[in-house]
Amino acid sequence: MSFWKKSRYFAVFLTAACAMQFCAGCSVPFLEKQESDGSGYLFTASLPANPKSLDPQSATDAASKTIIENLYEGLVELDENGSPQLAAAESYTTSADGLVYTFLLKNDRYWFYDANQDDVVDDDETWKVTASDYAYAFQRIFDPQTQSPYTTMFSCLQNADAVQSGQLDPSEIGVRAVSDTELQFTLSRPDAEFLSNLASTAAMPCNENFFQQTKGRYGLDKESVASCGAFYLRLWFYDQYGNQNQIFMRRNAVNAKARSVYPTNLTFQIRKSSDEAAADFTDGTSDLMTSSVYQPQYMESDNYSVTATRSVTLGLIFNPDDTAFANAKIRKALSMGIDRANIGGNSSGDLLPAYGLIPPAIHWNGTSYRDTYPDAQTAYDPDAALTLFQQGMQELGRESLDSAKILVCASLMDCDNLHDVIQTWQEVFGFYIGIEEVSESDYWDRLQSKNYTVAVCGITASYDSPAGVLEQFSSRTNPFYYANGTTDAAIQALHQCGSKEELQQKCAQLEQSLLDECVFLPIFYKNQYCITKSNNKDIGYDPFSGALNFRNAKHFE
């Protein structure tokens, strides 16, 4: 999805009074706070919006995925290099033709549903996680009634098209439980990203009996959620007119026996905007936040630890109804008239010149995609750019461009870095274009109503894959109204690659094709920041999905 559409800010802070309110009289086993290992801390996080759904097979927003990440555990998970690692699975094998994946599940993972809400793990409130739970999750993805957005991600599964179209029952999808602990996936064609995709929230298990008991409410309230991961849901209160909205979670003691869970409790304060969520960190009571903005007060202080992830590509987009910028020669000339090698130098490392669409944070085979496929360096050629620009103007029968401004979301970047681009255009083409900074809500309103001429837009992936970035150019799904049937077919072909080498090659070809069209002129690769107080460690953050994971989060005094 487009970068700004994601929930971008999370803040974490300690609220002892709130924690005591829920702890009084409970008998759930707690981890003792140990100075040596950082366990036992009571974290609280601020979400910029109420989660839309805690149904893993449906949820797409960052707030929902954060809760889901802490509620469930999948077969595999991605490490910091984007490589799949075993989680709830003990092992797996792949057939020689790449069409059959067989997983053996660990035998010590449990569902927990605190039916009487007494925070005690009773025998009748737990049951084993089995292969059938994973099989049923995939049946739900392809059941037309679910309307899951993840069918394309797993379209390689046997019978996927027939099930989705209603020709076959969802039980016929190519996933079956061989036994309680053996799960088998059968693919209709090899898929280079299948194993990595199993780390997504969509591939989390779903217990069929529990699902049926929720009677259509699955994932929509506290009573309709069971946990098989690090934490369970104790409270989910949301009143759109109130300001005490929160989600409260506790350590799932039955699963913590098999895999360590360091925090005792999690409290998620539900805010009404990303600015409100960020303020929880700014006021000095929070432990963590993520931000798209370079903030020297934190980044230049020894009291904070900052992780920078270059996961966003910033570029220029054009109003598709504007006659001048609809001309391909004018767009190409503008791209050639950007001296990318000499921009962003005053951004304290926040921005790097971008020649491509896929940002450096995207991984491939355990390393940056850009290490394997470096940017195709778009030459800065002012003479050729001017000639091409004049040809475009002649085609339009015009002598000059109308005055215009570049629309920029004020919370995204320091606009001073755009002046390098504007100054060069003035020197090369003889026209000046201004800058108009607006709020985030105004920005989206202006884009939706096409009330702009040129705008800065950020793109990233919803998951760690070069294909995930290129998917942003699918017709009818991007904020800049780009639509091209040939591109749509090429994007679809990315999900039909049988080898990593083939996928890599097709991604490179499609990226170059999109660059040649100049519908999105890349300018900067931009950092996303995860900022913590220096005494907090190992809070997992995915800059693509926007999810936070607290299983391994530690606090040291």
Coordinates of C-alpha atoms in Angstrom, one line a residue:
M1 CA 0.0 0.0 0.0
S2 CA 1.1 3.6 -0.3
F3 CA 3.4 4.6 2.5
W4 CA 1.2 7.2 4.2
K5 CA -1.9 5.0 4.2
K6 CA -0.1 2.8 6.7
S7 CA -0.4 3.4 10.4
R8 CA 3.1 4.9 11.0
Y9 CA 3.4 5.8 14.6
F10 CA 3.5 3.6 17.6
A11 CA 4.4 4.7 21.1
V12 CA 5.2 2.5 24.2
F13 CA 5.0 3.7 27.8
L14 CA 4.8 2.3 31.3
T15 CA 1.4 2.9 33.0
A16 CA 1.7 1.3 36.4
A17 CA -1.7 2.4 37.7
C18 CA -3.4 0.9 34.7
A19 CA -1.5 -2.4 35.1
M20 CA -2.3 -2.6 38.8
Q21 CA -6.0 -2.1 38.0
F22 CA -6.0 -5.3 36.1
C23 CA -3.6 -7.3 38.2
A24 CA -5.4 -6.9 41.5
G25 CA -6.6 -10.3 42.7
C26 CA -5.4 -12.2 39.7
S27 CA -3.6 -15.5 40.0
V28 CA -2.2 -15.9 36.5
P29 CA 1.5 -16.9 36.8
F30 CA 3.8 -13.9 36.2
L31 CA 7.4 -13.8 35.3
E32 CA 9.5 -12.4 38.1
K33 CA 11.3 -9.3 37.1
Q34 CA 15.0 -10.2 36.7
E35 CA 17.6 -7.6 36.2
S36 CA 19.8 -10.1 34.3
D37 CA 17.4 -10.9 31.5
G38 CA 15.1 -7.9 31.2
S39 CA 11.9 -9.9 31.7
G40 CA 8.9 -9.0 33.7
Y41 CA 8.3 -5.5 32.4
L42 CA 4.7 -4.2 31.8
F43 CA 4.8 -2.5 28.4
T44 CA 2.1 -0.2 27.0
A45 CA 1.8 0.7 23.4
S46 CA -0.2 3.5 21.6
L47 CA -2.0 2.6 18.4
P48 CA -3.0 5.4 16.0
A49 CA -6.4 3.8 15.4
N50 CA -8.7 1.0 16.6
P51 CA -7.8 -2.3 15.1
K52 CA -10.4 -3.1 12.3
S53 CA -10.3 -6.8 12.9
L54 CA -8.2 -9.4 14.7
D55 CA -9.1 -12.0 12.1
P56 CA -5.7 -13.0 10.6
Q57 CA -7.2 -14.1 7.4
S58 CA -8.8 -10.7 6.8
A59 CA -6.8 -8.0 8.7
T60 CA -4.6 -5.6 6.7
D61 CA -4.1 -2.5 8.9
A62 CA -1.0 -2.0 11.0
A63 CA -3.0 -1.7 14.3
S64 CA -4.7 -5.0 13.7
K65 CA -1.5 -6.7 12.7
T66 CA 0.3 -5.6 15.8
I67 CA -2.3 -7.3 18.0
I68 CA -2.4 -10.4 15.8
E69 CA 1.4 -10.7 15.9
N70 CA 1.2 -10.9 19.7
L71 CA -1.8 -13.2 19.8
Y72 CA -0.8 -15.9 17.3
E73 CA 2.2 -17.8 16.2
G74 CA 2.7 -19.1 12.6
L75 CA 4.7 -22.0 11.2
V76 CA 7.6 -19.7 10.4
E77 CA 8.7 -16.2 11.0
L78 CA 11.1 -13.8 9.3
D79 CA 14.4 -12.8 10.9
E80 CA 15.9 -9.4 10.6
N81 CA 17.4 -10.3 7.2
G82 CA 14.0 -11.4 5.8
S83 CA 14.9 -15.1 5.9
P84 CA 12.2 -17.6 7.1
Q85 CA 13.0 -19.3 10.5
L86 CA 11.0 -22.1 12.2
A87 CA 8.5 -20.9 14.8
A88 CA 5.5 -23.3 15.6
A89 CA 6.9 -25.8 13.1
E90 CA 9.6 -28.3 14.2
S91 CA 10.8 -28.9 10.6
Y92 CA 9.8 -29.0 7.0
T93 CA 10.7 -30.8 3.8
T94 CA 10.2 -29.8 0.1
S95 CA 9.7 -32.2 -2.7
A96 CA 12.2 -32.3 -5.6
D97 CA 9.7 -30.6 -8.0
G98 CA 9.0 -27.8 -5.4
L99 CA 5.3 -28.6 -5.3
V100 CA 4.8 -30.3 -1.9
Y101 CA 5.8 -28.8 1.4
T102 CA 5.5 -31.0 4.5
F103 CA 5.6 -29.5 7.9
L104 CA 6.0 -31.2 11.3
L105 CA 4.5 -29.1 14.1
K106 CA 5.9 -28.8 17.5
N107 CA 3.7 -30.7 20.0
D108 CA 3.8 -28.1 22.8
R109 CA 1.7 -25.2 21.3
Y110 CA -1.7 -24.6 22.8
W111 CA -4.8 -22.5 22.3
F112 CA -6.0 -20.5 25.3
Y113 CA -9.4 -18.9 25.8
D114 CA -10.1 -17.5 29.3
A115 CA -13.7 -18.3 29.3
N116 CA -14.4 -17.3 32.9
Q117 CA -12.0 -14.3 32.7
D118 CA -10.3 -15.2 35.9
D119 CA -6.8 -15.1 34.4
V120 CA -6.2 -18.7 35.5
V121 CA -5.3 -21.4 33.0
D122 CA -7.9 -24.0 33.6
D123 CA -7.8 -27.4 31.9
D124 CA -11.0 -26.9 29.9
E125 CA -9.6 -23.5 28.6
T126 CA -6.7 -24.9 26.6
W127 CA -6.3 -27.3 23.7
K128 CA -3.6 -28.3 21.3
V129 CA -2.8 -26.4 18.2
T130 CA -3.0 -29.0 15.4
A131 CA -2.3 -29.2 11.7
S132 CA -6.1 -29.0 11.1
D133 CA -6.0 -25.4 12.5
Y134 CA -3.6 -24.3 9.8
A135 CA -5.5 -26.2 7.1
Y136 CA -8.8 -24.5 8.1
A137 CA -7.1 -21.1 8.0
F138 CA -6.3 -21.6 4.3
Q139 CA -9.8 -22.9 3.6
R140 CA -11.0 -19.6 5.0
I141 CA -8.7 -17.5 2.8
F142 CA -10.1 -19.1 -0.3
D143 CA -13.7 -19.3 0.9
P144 CA -15.5 -16.5 -1.2
Q145 CA -17.5 -15.6 1.9
T146 CA -14.3 -14.5 3.7
Q147 CA -13.4 -12.1 1.0
S148 CA -9.8 -12.4 2.1
P149 CA -7.3 -10.0 0.5
Y150 CA -4.6 -12.8 0.6
T151 CA -5.8 -15.0 -2.2
T152 CA -3.2 -13.7 -4.6
M153 CA -0.4 -14.3 -2.1
F154 CA -1.3 -18.0 -2.0
S155 CA -2.7 -18.4 -5.5
C156 CA 0.0 -21.1 -6.1
L157 CA -2.0 -23.6 -4.0
Q158 CA -3.6 -26.5 -5.8
N159 CA -7.3 -25.8 -6.7
A160 CA -7.0 -22.1 -5.7
D161 CA -8.9 -20.8 -8.7
A162 CA -11.6 -23.4 -8.6
V163 CA -12.2 -22.9 -4.9
Q164 CA -12.3 -19.1 -5.1
S165 CA -14.7 -19.2 -8.0
G166 CA -17.0 -21.6 -6.2
Q167 CA -16.5 -24.6 -8.4
L168 CA -14.9 -26.6 -5.5
D169 CA -15.5 -26.5 -1.8
P170 CA -12.9 -24.7 0.3
S171 CA -11.9 -28.0 1.8
E172 CA -10.4 -28.9 -1.6
I173 CA -7.7 -26.2 -1.4
G174 CA -4.2 -27.8 -1.5
V175 CA -3.6 -27.9 2.3
R176 CA -4.4 -30.9 4.4
A177 CA -3.7 -32.2 7.9
V178 CA -2.0 -35.6 7.5
S179 CA -2.2 -36.0 11.3
D180 CA -2.4 -33.7 14.3
T181 CA 1.3 -32.7 13.9
E182 CA 1.8 -33.1 10.1
L183 CA 0.7 -30.5 7.6
Q184 CA 1.0 -30.8 3.9
F185 CA 0.8 -28.0 1.2
T186 CA 0.4 -29.0 -2.4
L187 CA 1.1 -26.4 -5.0
S188 CA -0.1 -26.2 -8.6
R189 CA 3.2 -24.6 -9.6
P190 CA 6.4 -23.8 -7.8
D191 CA 6.4 -20.4 -6.0
A192 CA 9.7 -18.8 -5.1
E193 CA 8.1 -16.8 -2.2
F194 CA 5.8 -19.4 -0.7
L195 CA 7.9 -20.2 2.3
S196 CA 8.3 -16.5 3.1
N197 CA 4.6 -15.8 2.7
L198 CA 3.9 -18.4 5.4
A199 CA 5.4 -15.9 7.8
S200 CA 2.5 -13.4 7.1
T201 CA -0.3 -12.9 9.6
A202 CA -2.7 -14.4 6.9
A203 CA -1.1 -17.8 7.5
M204 CA -1.8 -17.9 11.2
P205 CA -3.9 -20.8 12.4
C206 CA -7.7 -20.8 12.9
N207 CA -9.5 -23.3 15.0
E208 CA -12.7 -24.4 13.2
N209 CA -14.7 -25.2 16.3
F210 CA -13.9 -21.9 18.0
F211 CA -14.6 -20.0 14.7
Q212 CA -18.0 -21.5 14.4
Q213 CA -18.9 -20.7 18.0
T214 CA -18.3 -17.0 17.4
K215 CA -21.3 -16.9 15.0
G216 CA -19.9 -14.4 12.6
R217 CA -18.1 -12.3 15.2
Y218 CA -14.7 -13.9 14.8
G219 CA -11.9 -11.3 15.5
L220 CA -14.4 -8.4 16.1
D221 CA -14.5 -8.4 20.0
K222 CA -12.7 -9.9 23.0
E223 CA -15.1 -12.8 23.3
S224 CA -14.3 -13.8 19.7
V225 CA -10.6 -14.2 19.9
A226 CA -8.5 -17.2 21.2
S227 CA -4.7 -17.1 21.6
C228 CA -2.1 -19.5 20.4
G229 CA 0.8 -17.1 20.7
A230 CA 2.8 -15.2 23.3
F231 CA -0.1 -13.2 24.8
Y232 CA -3.9 -13.5 25.2
L233 CA -6.6 -10.8 25.0
R234 CA -7.9 -9.7 28.3
L235 CA -9.7 -6.5 27.4
W236 CA -10.7 -4.7 24.2
F237 CA -12.6 -1.5 24.9
Y238 CA -13.4 1.1 22.2
D239 CA -15.8 4.0 22.3
Q240 CA -15.4 6.3 19.3
Y241 CA -16.4 9.2 21.4
G242 CA -14.2 8.4 24.4
N243 CA -10.5 8.8 25.2
Q244 CA -10.0 5.8 27.5
N245 CA -9.9 3.2 24.7
Q246 CA -7.4 0.4 25.1
I247 CA -6.5 -3.2 24.5
F248 CA -5.0 -5.2 27.4
M249 CA -3.1 -8.4 26.9
R250 CA -1.4 -10.9 29.3
R251 CA 1.3 -13.3 28.8
N252 CA 0.0 -16.7 27.6
A253 CA 1.5 -18.8 30.4
V254 CA 0.7 -22.1 28.8
N255 CA 2.8 -21.3 25.7
A256 CA 5.5 -19.4 27.6
K257 CA 6.5 -22.8 29.0
A258 CA 7.7 -23.9 25.6
R259 CA 9.0 -20.5 24.3
S260 CA 10.0 -17.6 26.4
V261 CA 7.8 -14.6 26.6
Y262 CA 9.6 -11.8 28.4
P263 CA 6.9 -9.1 29.2
T264 CA 4.2 -9.9 31.6
N265 CA 1.5 -7.5 30.3
L266 CA 0.8 -5.4 27.3
T267 CA -1.5 -2.4 27.2
F268 CA -2.3 -0.8 23.9
Q269 CA -3.8 2.7 24.2
I270 CA -6.0 3.3 21.2
R271 CA -5.5 6.9 19.9
K272 CA -7.5 8.8 17.2
S273 CA -4.5 9.8 15.1
S274 CA -0.8 9.1 14.5
D275 CA 0.0 12.5 16.0
E276 CA -1.7 11.5 19.3
A277 CA 0.1 8.2 19.3
A278 CA 3.5 9.9 18.8
A279 CA 2.7 12.5 21.5
D280 CA 2.8 9.6 24.1
F281 CA 6.4 9.3 23.4
T282 CA 7.1 13.0 23.2
D283 CA 5.7 13.7 26.7
G284 CA 8.4 11.5 28.2
T285 CA 6.3 8.6 29.5
S286 CA 6.8 6.2 26.6
D287 CA 9.5 3.7 25.8
L288 CA 9.2 3.4 22.0
M289 CA 7.9 5.0 18.9
T290 CA 8.3 4.6 15.2
S291 CA 8.4 7.6 13.0
S292 CA 8.9 8.6 9.4
V293 CA 10.5 11.9 10.5
Y294 CA 14.1 12.4 11.4
Q295 CA 14.1 13.7 15.0
P296 CA 17.5 14.9 16.2
Q297 CA 16.4 15.3 19.8
Y298 CA 16.3 11.5 20.0
M299 CA 18.7 10.5 17.4
E300 CA 21.5 12.6 18.7
S301 CA 21.1 11.6 22.4
D302 CA 22.7 8.7 24.2
N303 CA 19.4 8.1 26.1
Y304 CA 17.8 6.6 23.0
S305 CA 18.5 3.8 20.6
V306 CA 17.5 4.4 17.0
T307 CA 17.2 1.9 14.2
A308 CA 16.9 3.4 10.7
T309 CA 15.4 1.3 8.0
R310 CA 15.5 2.6 4.4
S311 CA 12.1 1.2 3.4
V312 CA 10.4 4.0 1.5
T313 CA 10.9 5.4 -1.9
L314 CA 9.8 9.0 -2.4
G315 CA 9.0 10.2 -5.8
L316 CA 7.0 12.7 -7.9
I317 CA 3.6 11.8 -9.3
F318 CA 1.5 13.9 -11.7
N319 CA -2.2 14.6 -12.0
P320 CA -3.4 12.2 -14.7
D321 CA -5.8 14.9 -16.0
D322 CA -3.2 17.5 -16.4
T323 CA -2.5 17.8 -20.2
A324 CA 1.1 19.0 -19.9
F325 CA 2.3 16.3 -17.4
A326 CA 0.4 13.6 -19.3
N327 CA 2.9 14.1 -22.0
A328 CA 5.6 11.3 -21.7
K329 CA 8.4 13.4 -23.1
I330 CA 7.8 16.2 -20.5
R331 CA 7.9 13.6 -17.7
K332 CA 11.0 12.0 -19.1
A333 CA 12.7 15.4 -19.4
L334 CA 11.9 16.3 -15.8
S335 CA 13.4 13.0 -14.7
M336 CA 16.6 13.6 -16.7
G337 CA 16.7 17.1 -15.3
I338 CA 17.1 15.9 -11.7
D339 CA 20.7 15.8 -10.5
R340 CA 20.2 13.0 -8.1
A341 CA 23.8 12.6 -7.2
N342 CA 23.7 16.0 -5.5
I343 CA 20.5 16.0 -3.6
G344 CA 19.7 15.0 0.0
G345 CA 23.1 15.8 1.3
N346 CA 21.7 18.0 4.1
S347 CA 19.3 15.5 5.5
S348 CA 21.6 14.0 8.2
G349 CA 21.4 10.7 6.4
D350 CA 17.6 10.6 6.3
L351 CA 17.5 10.7 2.5
L352 CA 19.6 9.0 -0.2
P353 CA 19.3 9.7 -3.9
A354 CA 16.9 7.1 -5.5
Y355 CA 17.2 6.0 -9.0
G356 CA 14.9 3.0 -8.7
L357 CA 11.6 2.0 -7.2
I358 CA 12.6 -0.8 -4.8
P359 CA 14.1 0.7 -1.6
P360 CA 17.3 -0.8 -0.1
A361 CA 15.5 -2.3 3.0
I362 CA 13.8 -4.9 0.8
H363 CA 15.6 -8.2 1.2
W364 CA 16.3 -10.9 -1.2
N365 CA 18.1 -14.1 -0.2
G366 CA 19.1 -12.7 3.1
T367 CA 20.6 -9.4 1.8
S368 CA 19.4 -6.1 0.3
Y369 CA 17.7 -6.5 -3.1
R370 CA 19.7 -3.5 -4.2
D371 CA 23.0 -5.3 -3.5
T372 CA 22.0 -7.8 -6.2
Y373 CA 20.3 -5.4 -8.6
P374 CA 21.9 -1.9 -8.1
D375 CA 19.9 1.1 -9.3
A376 CA 20.1 1.8 -13.0
Q377 CA 21.7 5.2 -12.8
T378 CA 19.4 7.7 -14.6
A379 CA 21.9 10.1 -16.2
Y380 CA 21.6 13.8 -15.4
D381 CA 21.8 15.2 -18.9
P382 CA 20.5 18.9 -18.9
D383 CA 21.0 19.4 -22.6
A384 CA 19.1 16.2 -23.6
A385 CA 16.5 17.0 -21.0
L386 CA 15.9 20.5 -22.4
T387 CA 15.6 19.1 -26.0
L388 CA 13.1 16.5 -24.9
F389 CA 11.1 19.0 -22.9
Q390 CA 10.9 21.4 -26.0
Q391 CA 9.7 18.5 -28.1
G392 CA 7.0 17.8 -25.6
M393 CA 5.9 21.4 -25.5
Q394 CA 5.8 21.5 -29.3
E395 CA 3.5 18.5 -29.3
L396 CA 1.2 20.4 -27.0
G397 CA 1.4 23.6 -29.0
R398 CA 2.6 25.5 -25.9
E399 CA 5.5 27.7 -25.1
S400 CA 5.6 27.4 -21.4
L401 CA 4.1 25.4 -18.4
D402 CA 1.5 26.9 -16.2
S403 CA 2.6 27.8 -12.7
A404 CA 2.3 24.9 -10.3
K405 CA 3.3 23.7 -6.9
I406 CA 4.5 20.4 -5.6
L407 CA 2.0 19.0 -3.0
V408 CA 3.8 17.6 0.0
C409 CA 2.5 16.0 3.2
A410 CA 4.1 18.1 6.0
S411 CA 4.6 15.1 8.3
L412 CA 6.7 13.2 5.8
M413 CA 9.9 15.0 5.1
D414 CA 11.9 18.2 5.4
C415 CA 10.9 20.0 2.3
D416 CA 14.2 21.9 2.1
N417 CA 15.6 18.9 0.3
L418 CA 13.2 19.5 -2.6
H419 CA 14.7 22.9 -3.3
D420 CA 17.7 21.1 -4.9
V421 CA 15.3 19.6 -7.5
I422 CA 13.4 22.8 -8.0
Q423 CA 16.5 24.9 -8.5
T424 CA 17.9 22.5 -11.1
W425 CA 14.7 22.5 -13.0
Q426 CA 14.7 26.3 -13.0
E427 CA 18.3 26.3 -14.4
V428 CA 17.6 23.6 -17.1
F429 CA 14.0 24.4 -18.2
G430 CA 13.6 28.1 -17.2
F431 CA 10.5 27.6 -15.1
Y432 CA 10.0 27.7 -11.4
I433 CA 7.7 25.3 -9.4
G434 CA 6.8 26.0 -5.8
I435 CA 6.1 23.8 -2.8
E436 CA 2.8 23.5 -0.9
E437 CA 2.9 21.8 2.5
V438 CA -0.4 20.4 3.8
S439 CA -1.5 18.2 6.6
E440 CA -1.9 14.4 6.2
S441 CA -5.7 14.6 6.0
D442 CA -5.6 17.4 3.5
Y443 CA -3.0 15.6 1.4
W444 CA -5.2 12.6 1.0
D445 CA -8.2 14.7 0.2
R446 CA -6.3 16.5 -2.4
L447 CA -5.0 13.4 -4.1
Q448 CA -8.4 11.7 -4.0
S449 CA -10.1 14.7 -5.6
K450 CA -7.2 15.2 -8.0
N451 CA -6.7 18.7 -6.7
Y452 CA -3.0 18.9 -7.4
T453 CA -0.6 19.2 -10.3
V454 CA 2.6 17.5 -8.9
A455 CA 2.9 15.7 -5.6
V456 CA 5.5 13.9 -3.5
C457 CA 4.4 10.3 -2.9
G458 CA 5.9 7.5 -0.9
I459 CA 5.7 3.9 -1.8
T460 CA 6.8 0.8 0.1
A461 CA 5.7 -2.8 0.3
S462 CA 3.2 -4.4 2.7
Y463 CA 5.6 -7.3 3.1
D464 CA 9.4 -7.7 2.6
S465 CA 9.6 -8.5 -1.1
P466 CA 10.5 -6.7 -4.3
A467 CA 7.2 -7.9 -5.7
G468 CA 5.4 -6.2 -2.8
V469 CA 6.8 -2.8 -4.0
L470 CA 5.9 -3.4 -7.6
E471 CA 2.4 -4.4 -6.7
Q472 CA 1.8 -0.8 -5.8
F473 CA 1.5 -0.1 -9.5
S474 CA -1.5 -2.3 -10.0
S475 CA -4.4 -0.6 -11.7
R476 CA -7.0 0.9 -9.4
T477 CA -5.0 0.3 -6.3
N478 CA -2.5 3.2 -6.3
P479 CA -3.1 6.7 -5.2
F480 CA -1.7 8.2 -8.4
Y481 CA -4.3 6.7 -10.8
Y482 CA -1.8 4.7 -12.8
A483 CA -3.5 2.0 -14.9
N484 CA -1.8 -0.3 -17.4
G485 CA -3.0 -3.7 -18.5
T486 CA 0.5 -4.8 -19.5
T487 CA 1.8 -3.9 -16.1
D488 CA -1.0 -5.7 -14.4
A489 CA -0.1 -8.9 -16.4
A490 CA 3.5 -8.5 -15.5
I491 CA 2.7 -8.1 -11.8
Q492 CA 0.5 -11.2 -11.9
A493 CA 3.4 -13.1 -13.5
L494 CA 5.6 -12.3 -10.5
H495 CA 3.4 -14.6 -8.5
Q496 CA 3.9 -17.4 -11.0
C497 CA 7.7 -17.6 -10.8
G498 CA 9.0 -21.1 -10.0
S499 CA 12.5 -20.0 -8.8
K500 CA 14.0 -17.1 -7.0
E501 CA 16.2 -16.4 -10.0
E502 CA 13.2 -16.1 -12.3
L503 CA 11.4 -13.8 -9.8
Q504 CA 14.4 -11.6 -9.4
Q505 CA 14.8 -11.2 -13.1
K506 CA 11.1 -10.4 -13.7
C507 CA 11.2 -7.9 -10.9
A508 CA 14.2 -6.1 -12.4
Q509 CA 12.5 -6.0 -15.9
L510 CA 9.2 -4.7 -14.5
E511 CA 11.0 -2.1 -12.4
Q512 CA 12.9 -0.8 -15.5
S513 CA 9.7 -0.8 -17.5
L514 CA 7.9 1.4 -14.9
L515 CA 10.9 3.7 -14.7
D516 CA 10.8 4.2 -18.5
E517 CA 7.2 5.3 -18.3
C518 CA 8.1 8.0 -15.8
V519 CA 4.7 7.9 -14.1
F520 CA 6.6 7.9 -10.8
L521 CA 9.9 9.8 -10.7
P522 CA 12.0 8.4 -7.8
I523 CA 14.0 11.1 -5.9
F524 CA 14.9 9.8 -2.5
Y525 CA 15.1 6.6 -0.5
K526 CA 13.9 7.5 3.0
N527 CA 14.4 6.0 6.4
Q528 CA 11.7 4.7 8.8
Y529 CA 12.8 5.0 12.4
C530 CA 12.3 2.8 15.4
I531 CA 13.2 4.9 18.5
T532 CA 13.4 3.4 22.0
K533 CA 14.8 4.4 25.3
S534 CA 18.2 2.9 25.6
N535 CA 17.1 0.5 28.4
N536 CA 14.5 -1.2 26.2
K537 CA 15.7 -3.9 23.8
D538 CA 14.5 -6.4 21.3
I539 CA 11.1 -5.0 20.5
G540 CA 10.3 -6.4 17.0
Y541 CA 9.2 -3.9 14.3
D542 CA 8.3 -4.6 10.8
P543 CA 8.6 -1.4 8.7
F544 CA 6.5 -2.9 5.9
S545 CA 3.4 -4.2 7.8
G546 CA 3.8 -1.6 10.6
A547 CA 3.5 -4.4 13.2
L548 CA 5.2 -4.4 16.6
N549 CA 6.0 -7.7 18.3
F550 CA 6.7 -7.8 22.0
R551 CA 7.5 -11.5 22.6
N552 CA 11.2 -10.9 23.1
A553 CA 10.9 -7.3 24.4
K554 CA 13.2 -6.6 27.4
H555 CA 13.6 -3.7 29.8
F556 CA 16.7 -3.1 31.9
E557 CA 16.9 -0.6 34.7

